[in-house]
Short mmCIF file of C-alpha atoms in Angstrom, two decimals:
data_model
loop_
_atom_site.label_atom_id
_atom_site.label_comp_id
_atom_site.label_asym_id
_atom_site.label_seq_id
_atom_site.Cartn_x
_atom_site.Cartn_y
_atom_site.Cartn_z
CA UNK A 124 -150.79 160.91 -195.93
CA UNK A 125 -147.68 162.35 -197.52
CA UNK A 126 -147.33 164.95 -194.75
CA UNK A 127 -148.00 162.33 -192.06
CA UNK A 128 -145.22 160.11 -193.45
CA UNK A 129 -142.73 163.02 -193.40
CA UNK A 130 -143.67 163.85 -189.78
CA UNK A 131 -143.16 160.25 -188.69
CA UNK A 132 -139.79 160.18 -190.45
CA UNK A 133 -138.62 163.33 -188.65
CA UNK A 134 -139.83 161.96 -185.29
CA UNK A 135 -138.01 158.66 -185.87
CA UNK A 136 -134.78 160.52 -186.71
CA UNK A 137 -135.03 162.60 -183.50
CA UNK A 138 -135.54 159.51 -181.35
CA UNK A 139 -132.58 157.79 -183.02
CA UNK A 140 -130.31 160.80 -182.33
CA UNK A 141 -131.45 160.93 -178.71
CA UNK A 142 -130.67 157.25 -178.28
CA UNK A 143 -127.19 157.79 -179.67
CA UNK A 144 -126.55 160.65 -177.23
CA UNK A 145 -127.56 158.48 -174.30
CA UNK A 146 -125.22 155.68 -175.30
CA UNK A 147 -122.66 155.14 -172.53
CA UNK A 148 -118.96 154.79 -173.13
CA UNK A 149 -117.64 151.29 -172.75
CA UNK A 150 -116.36 150.64 -169.21
CA UNK A 151 -112.76 150.48 -170.51
CA UNK A 152 -113.04 154.09 -171.80
CA UNK A 153 -114.32 155.64 -168.53
CA UNK A 154 -111.64 157.96 -167.12
CA UNK A 155 -111.71 158.12 -163.33
CA UNK A 156 -110.45 161.18 -161.50
CA UNK A 157 -107.29 160.29 -159.52
CA UNK A 158 -107.67 160.47 -155.75
CA UNK A 159 -105.44 163.16 -154.24
CA UNK A 160 -104.74 163.08 -150.50
CA UNK A 161 -102.82 165.91 -148.80
CA UNK A 162 -102.70 167.23 -145.25
CA UNK A 163 -104.85 164.24 -144.24
CA UNK A 164 -107.75 165.30 -146.49
CA UNK A 165 -109.05 163.91 -149.79
CA UNK A 166 -108.76 167.04 -151.93
CA UNK A 167 -111.28 165.67 -154.46
CA UNK A 168 -114.01 166.38 -151.89
CA UNK A 169 -113.25 170.13 -151.80
CA UNK A 170 -112.84 173.22 -153.93
CA UNK A 171 -109.10 173.81 -153.37
CA UNK A 172 -107.48 177.26 -153.37
CA UNK A 173 -103.76 177.84 -152.76
CA UNK A 174 -101.93 181.09 -152.06
CA UNK A 175 -99.09 182.59 -150.03
CA UNK A 176 -99.29 184.90 -147.03
CA UNK A 177 -98.93 188.49 -148.13
CA UNK A 178 -97.11 191.15 -146.13
CA UNK A 179 -99.39 192.51 -143.42
CA UNK A 180 -101.88 189.64 -143.70
CA UNK A 181 -103.23 188.00 -140.56
CA UNK A 182 -105.35 184.93 -139.87
CA UNK A 183 -108.23 187.23 -138.91
CA UNK A 184 -108.08 189.08 -142.23
CA UNK A 185 -107.98 185.81 -144.16
CA UNK A 186 -111.09 184.62 -142.29
CA UNK A 187 -112.92 187.84 -143.08
CA UNK A 188 -112.04 187.43 -146.75
CA UNK A 189 -112.93 183.75 -147.19
CA UNK A 190 -115.11 182.56 -144.30
CA UNK A 191 -118.89 183.02 -144.25
CA UNK A 192 -119.84 180.31 -141.74
CA UNK A 193 -121.68 180.45 -138.46
CA UNK A 194 -118.62 180.91 -136.23
CA UNK A 195 -117.46 184.46 -135.55
CA UNK A 196 -113.88 185.40 -136.38
CA UNK A 197 -113.11 186.47 -132.80
CA UNK A 198 -114.54 183.23 -131.37
CA UNK A 199 -112.45 181.14 -133.76
CA UNK A 200 -109.18 182.85 -132.85
CA UNK A 201 -109.97 182.47 -129.13
CA UNK A 202 -110.68 178.76 -129.51
CA UNK A 203 -107.45 177.96 -131.38
CA UNK A 204 -104.96 180.32 -129.71
CA UNK A 205 -103.55 177.56 -127.48
CA UNK A 206 -103.06 175.18 -130.41
CA UNK A 207 -101.91 177.59 -133.11
CA UNK A 208 -99.73 180.64 -132.44
CA UNK A 209 -101.36 182.97 -134.96
CA UNK A 210 -98.58 185.55 -134.55
CA UNK A 211 -96.15 183.03 -136.07
CA UNK A 212 -97.73 183.41 -139.52
CA UNK A 213 -95.05 184.81 -141.83
CA UNK A 214 -95.25 186.52 -145.19
CA UNK A 215 -94.25 184.32 -148.10
CA UNK A 216 -95.36 181.03 -146.51
CA UNK A 217 -97.99 179.00 -148.45
CA UNK A 218 -101.50 178.28 -147.24
CA UNK A 219 -104.34 176.16 -148.61
CA UNK A 220 -108.09 176.73 -148.37
CA UNK A 221 -110.42 173.75 -148.60
CA UNK A 222 -113.91 174.99 -149.48
CA UNK A 223 -117.26 173.31 -150.05
CA UNK A 224 -117.89 172.34 -153.65
CA UNK A 225 -121.44 173.68 -153.34
CA UNK A 226 -122.18 177.36 -153.76
CA UNK A 227 -121.40 179.65 -151.92
CA UNK A 228 -118.23 177.55 -151.43
CA UNK A 229 -117.98 177.99 -147.68
CA UNK A 230 -114.49 177.70 -146.18
CA UNK A 231 -114.21 174.44 -144.28
CA UNK A 232 -110.48 173.93 -143.62
CA UNK A 233 -107.53 176.33 -143.43
CA UNK A 234 -103.98 174.87 -143.74
CA UNK A 235 -100.85 176.94 -143.04
CA UNK A 236 -97.41 175.54 -143.92
CA UNK A 237 -95.01 176.81 -141.26
CA UNK A 238 -92.03 175.24 -143.07
CA UNK A 239 -91.39 172.47 -145.57
CA UNK A 240 -92.37 169.77 -143.06
CA UNK A 241 -94.66 171.21 -140.37
CA UNK A 242 -98.15 172.57 -141.00
CA UNK A 243 -101.17 173.77 -139.01
CA UNK A 244 -104.78 172.80 -139.70
CA UNK A 245 -107.82 174.83 -138.61
CA UNK A 246 -110.94 172.70 -139.17
CA UNK A 247 -114.10 174.83 -139.25
CA UNK A 248 -116.64 172.20 -140.27
CA UNK A 249 -118.33 171.40 -136.95
CA UNK A 250 -116.73 172.52 -133.74
CA UNK A 251 -113.61 174.60 -134.42
CA UNK A 252 -110.42 172.53 -134.03
CA UNK A 253 -106.77 173.42 -134.64
CA UNK A 254 -103.75 171.12 -134.59
CA UNK A 255 -100.18 170.80 -135.82
CA UNK A 256 -98.98 167.94 -138.02
CA UNK A 257 -95.99 166.90 -140.12
CA UNK A 258 -95.87 165.75 -143.71
CA UNK A 259 -94.86 162.10 -144.10
CA UNK A 260 -91.07 161.87 -143.73
CA UNK A 261 -88.90 159.09 -145.13
CA UNK A 262 -85.34 158.66 -143.86
CA UNK A 263 -82.79 157.24 -146.29
CA UNK A 264 -79.23 156.19 -145.44
CA UNK A 265 -76.35 157.09 -147.73
CA UNK A 266 -72.55 156.76 -147.79
CA UNK A 267 -70.36 158.91 -150.07
CA UNK A 268 -66.66 159.44 -150.56
CA UNK A 269 -65.15 162.35 -152.43
CA UNK A 270 -62.02 164.37 -153.05
CA UNK A 271 -62.07 168.09 -152.33
CA UNK A 272 -62.60 170.12 -155.49
CA UNK A 273 -63.09 173.74 -154.54
CA UNK A 274 -64.69 174.31 -151.14
CA UNK A 275 -66.25 171.56 -149.03
CA UNK A 276 -69.72 172.97 -149.78
CA UNK A 277 -69.03 172.96 -153.52
CA UNK A 278 -67.73 169.38 -153.37
CA UNK A 279 -70.86 168.24 -151.52
CA UNK A 280 -73.08 170.06 -154.01
CA UNK A 281 -71.40 168.13 -156.84
CA UNK A 282 -72.39 164.94 -154.98
CA UNK A 283 -75.98 166.27 -154.73
CA UNK A 284 -75.80 166.58 -150.95
CA UNK A 285 -77.32 169.40 -148.88
CA UNK A 286 -74.55 172.00 -148.25
CA UNK A 287 -75.57 172.03 -144.55
CA UNK A 288 -73.55 168.81 -144.23
CA UNK A 289 -70.42 170.96 -144.69
CA UNK A 290 -71.30 172.88 -141.53
CA UNK A 291 -71.89 169.63 -139.63
CA UNK A 292 -68.53 168.21 -140.72
CA UNK A 293 -66.78 171.46 -139.86
CA UNK A 294 -68.25 171.38 -136.34
CA UNK A 295 -67.29 167.75 -135.75
CA UNK A 296 -63.71 168.17 -136.97
CA UNK A 297 -63.30 171.75 -135.67
CA UNK A 298 -60.78 170.60 -133.07
CA UNK A 299 -58.65 168.62 -135.55
CA UNK A 300 -58.81 170.45 -138.88
CA UNK A 301 -58.76 174.10 -139.88
CA UNK A 302 -61.38 174.05 -142.63
CA UNK A 303 -60.07 177.30 -144.05
CA UNK A 304 -56.88 175.44 -144.93
CA UNK A 305 -58.38 172.38 -146.61
CA UNK A 306 -57.13 172.03 -150.15
CA UNK A 307 -57.68 170.21 -153.39
CA UNK A 308 -56.65 166.61 -152.94
CA UNK A 309 -57.96 166.29 -149.38
CA UNK A 310 -60.43 163.42 -149.12
CA UNK A 311 -63.43 162.54 -146.99
CA UNK A 312 -66.12 159.90 -146.62
CA UNK A 313 -69.32 160.14 -144.64
CA UNK A 314 -72.32 157.96 -143.80
CA UNK A 315 -75.42 160.00 -143.09
CA UNK A 316 -79.21 160.01 -143.17
CA UNK A 317 -81.33 162.28 -145.38
CA UNK A 318 -84.96 163.34 -145.05
CA UNK A 319 -87.51 163.14 -147.86
CA UNK A 320 -91.03 164.56 -147.76
CA UNK A 321 -93.64 162.20 -149.19
CA UNK A 322 -90.73 159.94 -150.16
CA UNK A 323 -89.75 162.27 -153.01
CA UNK A 324 -89.00 165.87 -151.96
CA UNK A 325 -85.49 166.30 -150.54
CA UNK A 326 -85.56 167.92 -147.10
CA UNK A 327 -81.92 167.91 -146.00
CA UNK A 328 -79.60 165.97 -143.73
CA UNK A 329 -81.07 164.29 -140.64
CA UNK A 330 -77.89 163.09 -138.87
CA UNK A 331 -74.42 161.62 -139.44
CA UNK A 332 -73.41 158.10 -138.47
CA UNK A 333 -69.71 157.97 -139.36
CA UNK A 334 -67.08 159.99 -141.20
CA UNK A 335 -63.40 160.47 -141.90
CA UNK A 336 -61.38 163.35 -143.32
CA UNK A 337 -57.93 163.08 -144.84
CA UNK A 338 -56.05 166.36 -144.54
CA UNK A 339 -52.34 166.82 -145.26
CA UNK A 340 -52.00 163.04 -145.65
CA UNK A 341 -53.34 162.46 -142.12
CA UNK A 342 -56.69 160.71 -141.61
CA UNK A 343 -59.15 161.74 -138.88
CA UNK A 344 -62.14 159.51 -138.07
CA UNK A 345 -65.28 160.63 -136.25
CA UNK A 346 -67.99 158.38 -134.76
CA UNK A 347 -70.88 159.62 -132.59
CA UNK A 348 -71.25 157.73 -129.30
CA UNK A 349 -73.24 158.07 -126.09
CA UNK A 350 -71.57 156.69 -122.98
CA UNK A 351 -74.92 157.12 -121.25
CA UNK A 352 -77.45 155.57 -123.64
CA UNK A 353 -80.28 157.57 -122.02
CA UNK A 354 -78.48 160.89 -122.45
CA UNK A 355 -79.36 163.36 -125.21
CA UNK A 356 -75.72 164.43 -125.46
CA UNK A 357 -73.61 162.85 -128.20
CA UNK A 358 -69.83 163.17 -128.34
CA UNK A 359 -67.52 162.24 -131.22
CA UNK A 360 -64.55 159.89 -130.97
CA UNK A 361 -61.87 158.59 -133.33
CA UNK A 362 -61.40 154.94 -134.27
CA UNK A 363 -59.54 154.26 -131.01
CA UNK A 364 -62.12 155.89 -128.76
CA UNK A 365 -60.20 159.15 -128.22
CA UNK A 366 -62.40 162.21 -127.93
CA UNK A 367 -62.20 164.64 -130.88
CA UNK A 368 -63.22 167.60 -128.80
CA UNK A 369 -60.39 169.59 -127.25
CA UNK A 370 -60.68 172.14 -124.49
CA UNK A 371 -60.28 175.01 -126.99
CA UNK A 372 -61.67 175.81 -130.42
CA UNK A 373 -59.06 176.55 -133.06
CA UNK A 374 -60.37 180.08 -133.56
CA UNK A 375 -62.95 182.50 -132.09
CA UNK A 376 -64.68 182.98 -135.48
CA UNK A 377 -66.33 180.65 -137.96
CA UNK A 378 -65.22 182.55 -141.07
CA UNK A 379 -62.03 184.56 -141.05
CA UNK A 380 -58.51 185.09 -142.31
CA UNK A 381 -55.48 185.57 -140.08
CA UNK A 382 -54.27 189.09 -140.80
CA UNK A 383 -51.50 189.18 -138.20
CA UNK A 384 -49.93 186.46 -136.06
CA UNK A 385 -48.43 186.45 -132.58
CA UNK A 386 -44.97 187.99 -132.85
CA UNK A 387 -42.25 189.33 -130.51
CA UNK A 388 -41.65 192.12 -133.04
CA UNK A 389 -44.23 193.54 -135.45
CA UNK A 390 -44.68 196.94 -137.11
CA UNK A 391 -47.86 198.42 -135.60
CA UNK A 392 -50.00 199.84 -138.47
CA UNK A 393 -51.55 202.57 -136.30
CA UNK A 394 -48.73 203.56 -133.93
CA UNK A 395 -46.20 203.25 -136.79
CA UNK A 396 -43.55 201.61 -134.61
CA UNK A 397 -42.01 198.19 -134.02
CA UNK A 398 -43.34 196.40 -130.96
CA UNK A 399 -44.43 192.96 -129.75
CA UNK A 400 -47.81 191.71 -130.94
CA UNK A 401 -49.04 189.35 -128.23
CA UNK A 402 -52.18 188.24 -130.01
CA UNK A 403 -53.52 186.74 -133.22
CA UNK A 404 -55.62 188.99 -135.46
CA UNK A 405 -58.58 187.39 -137.25
CA UNK A 406 -60.00 189.69 -139.92
CA UNK A 407 -63.74 189.37 -140.60
CA UNK A 408 -66.73 191.47 -141.61
CA UNK A 409 -68.09 194.02 -139.15
CA UNK A 410 -70.68 192.35 -136.90
CA UNK A 411 -69.38 188.78 -137.34
CA UNK A 412 -70.15 186.78 -134.14
CA UNK A 413 -67.17 186.21 -131.82
CA UNK A 414 -67.21 182.94 -129.84
CA UNK A 415 -65.40 182.08 -126.64
CA UNK A 416 -62.97 179.29 -127.53
CA UNK A 417 -63.51 177.44 -124.23
CA UNK A 418 -65.97 177.38 -121.34
CA UNK A 419 -65.29 179.61 -118.35
CA UNK A 420 -66.29 182.76 -116.46
CA UNK A 421 -66.15 186.30 -117.85
CA UNK A 422 -63.35 187.88 -115.83
CA UNK A 423 -63.57 191.40 -117.26
CA UNK A 424 -65.39 193.45 -119.90
CA UNK A 425 -64.74 197.06 -120.77
CA UNK A 426 -63.11 199.60 -123.05
CA UNK A 427 -59.62 201.01 -123.36
CA UNK A 428 -58.12 203.35 -125.93
CA UNK A 429 -55.90 200.59 -127.32
CA UNK A 430 -58.07 197.48 -126.95
CA UNK A 431 -61.43 199.07 -127.74
CA UNK A 432 -64.36 197.00 -126.46
CA UNK A 433 -62.99 193.76 -125.01
CA UNK A 434 -63.94 190.62 -123.07
CA UNK A 435 -61.58 188.47 -121.00
CA UNK A 436 -62.58 184.92 -120.00
CA UNK A 437 -60.92 182.83 -117.28
CA UNK A 438 -61.18 179.12 -118.17
CA UNK A 439 -59.37 177.55 -115.21
CA UNK A 440 -56.30 178.13 -113.06
CA UNK A 441 -54.06 177.69 -116.13
CA UNK A 442 -55.77 179.31 -119.12
CA UNK A 443 -57.44 182.65 -119.94
CA UNK A 444 -58.36 184.28 -123.26
CA UNK A 445 -59.17 187.84 -124.34
CA UNK A 446 -61.06 189.23 -127.35
CA UNK A 447 -60.38 192.83 -128.47
CA UNK A 448 -61.81 195.56 -130.77
CA UNK A 449 -65.45 194.39 -130.51
CA UNK A 450 -68.21 196.49 -132.00
CA UNK A 451 -70.55 195.11 -129.34
CA UNK A 452 -70.14 193.19 -126.07
CA UNK A 453 -72.84 190.56 -125.42
CA UNK A 454 -71.84 189.24 -121.98
CA UNK A 455 -71.35 190.62 -118.48
CA UNK A 456 -68.58 190.33 -115.93
CA UNK A 457 -69.04 187.25 -113.74
CA UNK A 458 -71.22 185.48 -116.32
CA UNK A 459 -70.63 181.77 -117.02
CA UNK A 460 -70.06 181.08 -120.73
CA UNK A 461 -69.89 177.80 -122.64
CA UNK A 462 -67.46 176.87 -125.40
CA UNK A 463 -68.69 178.30 -128.72
CA UNK A 464 -71.05 180.81 -127.08
CA UNK A 465 -71.24 184.19 -128.85
CA UNK A 466 -69.78 186.82 -126.51
CA UNK A 467 -69.52 189.79 -128.87
CA UNK A 468 -69.31 191.02 -132.45
CA UNK A 469 -66.38 191.98 -134.65
CA UNK A 470 -65.60 195.68 -134.85
CA UNK A 471 -62.71 198.12 -135.14
CA UNK A 472 -62.85 199.95 -131.81
CA UNK A 473 -59.59 201.07 -130.19
CA UNK A 474 -56.36 201.03 -132.20
CA UNK A 475 -57.52 199.16 -135.29
CA UNK A 476 -57.29 199.83 -139.02
CA UNK A 477 -60.23 197.61 -139.92
CA UNK A 478 -62.75 195.13 -138.50
CA UNK A 479 -61.07 192.18 -136.77
CA UNK A 480 -60.74 190.48 -133.40
CA UNK A 481 -57.38 190.34 -131.67
CA UNK A 482 -57.34 187.01 -129.82
CA UNK A 483 -55.02 186.83 -126.81
CA UNK A 484 -54.14 183.66 -124.94
CA UNK A 485 -52.68 183.25 -121.43
CA UNK A 486 -51.06 180.13 -119.98
CA UNK A 487 -50.02 180.32 -116.33
CA UNK A 488 -50.27 184.11 -116.48
CA UNK A 489 -48.02 184.49 -119.54
CA UNK A 490 -49.28 185.49 -123.00
CA UNK A 491 -48.42 182.79 -125.54
CA UNK A 492 -49.17 181.97 -129.17
CA UNK A 493 -52.29 179.73 -129.19
CA UNK A 494 -51.41 178.37 -132.63
CA UNK A 495 -48.20 176.85 -131.24
CA UNK A 496 -49.79 175.29 -128.16
CA UNK A 497 -50.64 171.61 -127.75
CA UNK A 498 -54.04 172.18 -126.21
CA UNK A 499 -55.60 169.70 -123.78
CA UNK A 500 -58.36 167.29 -124.80
CA UNK A 501 -61.57 166.69 -122.92
CA UNK A 502 -61.88 163.66 -120.66
CA UNK A 503 -61.16 160.35 -122.48
CA UNK A 504 -63.71 157.58 -122.87
CA UNK A 505 -64.10 155.35 -119.84
CA UNK A 506 -62.58 151.88 -120.34
CA UNK A 507 -65.85 150.19 -119.44
CA UNK A 508 -67.51 151.76 -122.51
CA UNK A 509 -64.70 151.02 -125.00
CA UNK A 510 -65.76 147.43 -125.95
CA UNK A 511 -69.28 148.59 -126.79
CA UNK A 512 -67.90 151.53 -128.77
CA UNK A 513 -65.43 149.43 -130.78
CA UNK A 514 -68.13 146.84 -131.59
CA UNK A 515 -70.50 149.63 -132.70
CA UNK A 516 -68.04 151.34 -135.05
CA UNK A 517 -66.40 148.24 -136.59
CA UNK A 518 -68.96 147.78 -139.43
CA UNK A 519 -69.22 151.56 -139.93
CA UNK A 520 -65.47 151.99 -140.35
CA UNK A 521 -65.33 149.02 -142.72
CA UNK A 522 -68.07 150.58 -144.84
CA UNK A 523 -66.31 153.97 -144.98
CA UNK A 524 -62.97 152.40 -145.87
CA UNK A 525 -64.56 150.21 -148.56
CA UNK A 526 -66.33 152.98 -150.43
CA UNK A 527 -63.27 155.22 -150.09
CA UNK A 528 -61.04 152.48 -151.54
CA UNK A 529 -63.39 152.04 -154.51
CA UNK A 530 -63.86 155.78 -155.12
CA UNK A 531 -60.28 156.90 -154.76
CA UNK A 532 -58.89 153.92 -156.67
CA UNK A 533 -61.18 154.88 -159.55
CA UNK A 534 -59.89 158.47 -159.35
CA UNK A 535 -56.32 157.23 -159.36
CA UNK A 536 -57.02 155.08 -162.43
CA UNK A 537 -58.41 158.11 -164.24
CA UNK A 538 -55.29 160.09 -163.34
CA UNK A 539 -52.96 157.34 -164.55
CA UNK A 540 -54.87 157.04 -167.80
CA UNK A 541 -54.46 160.74 -168.36
CA UNK A 542 -58.19 161.45 -168.40
CA UNK A 543 -58.17 163.42 -165.18
CA UNK A 544 -55.99 166.42 -164.52
#
């Protein structure tokens, strides 16, 4: 009896322990796995693997490494070749593999991120399907005003704005302002739209809606406007409806310094003699793109001992321009070129001491200094479009002026209080 009692006691203890193990947590203590959705798939349903494309990797090699399904690698690539350019896969770009949670974890979906927004999906689950999609994009509107402190790019960075906006502003005001001469104290304001991926990841500037730039105490406004609402072309106009775009760009290079100006008498650094310099020298790194400053037809290309490789463009019956000392010519005689088109690259061919482009400018057959010319504008806005334009820009201009008044008044207050130098 004694041994029977001990056995029953041990059995009762075991059953009690088992019951305790089977006790469920109260409902309030149950932790649910958060649902994660990406690329249009619920990732909780898959075994997820992420990696980046390695140098020399191809879609075919990735399939051979990860795919064990019924479809053959060759058949898959044939089926998706019209929907997914497999040759576009680049090293360093991320990809995601969605595999079955059950062993042997068969690959079901391949996702390749072509850039920060666009991605390709190859779905291998039933019939093979490939398609291109975009991550959810949110567009947010923003207006800022700031005073130049350093370069334009640096000033924008301080305002937490994508530096690409500097390039956009430089293009818009290229006919009014030399952005290599902007200085501390110049001011600007701009209304623009920014892109965000999944409403949180910054993806850069989408477009600009309005802007002004104050340079040397003169204010330049810029508003985009389409005279033909169905057209894809957008031109920029000031607050009175005058076109900002002139017939000629201010310079044939984006980044440069003027190393020698047009002069009736200059000491030639190679020939070591005083003579007229009928051009403007823009120094830049070897290979820098050279742009035609206005649309026209290539009149001549060639090489001479003095000019090196050169291109001459005839713009109309009044104006012609020439570009000397190129390392490479990229256009042919008789070719039509558009304003801003790259026609060659900076070099030091001919009589040159270093890489630069000598820019020559003809008016009515006479070489003149382009920096002293009052160059013609493009065609003005038609009067029938002006009322619509003025009504469209009125609230935009008011917004720019308001934020500028608040921002720059605050800066002035800081200066007067001695807290800003």
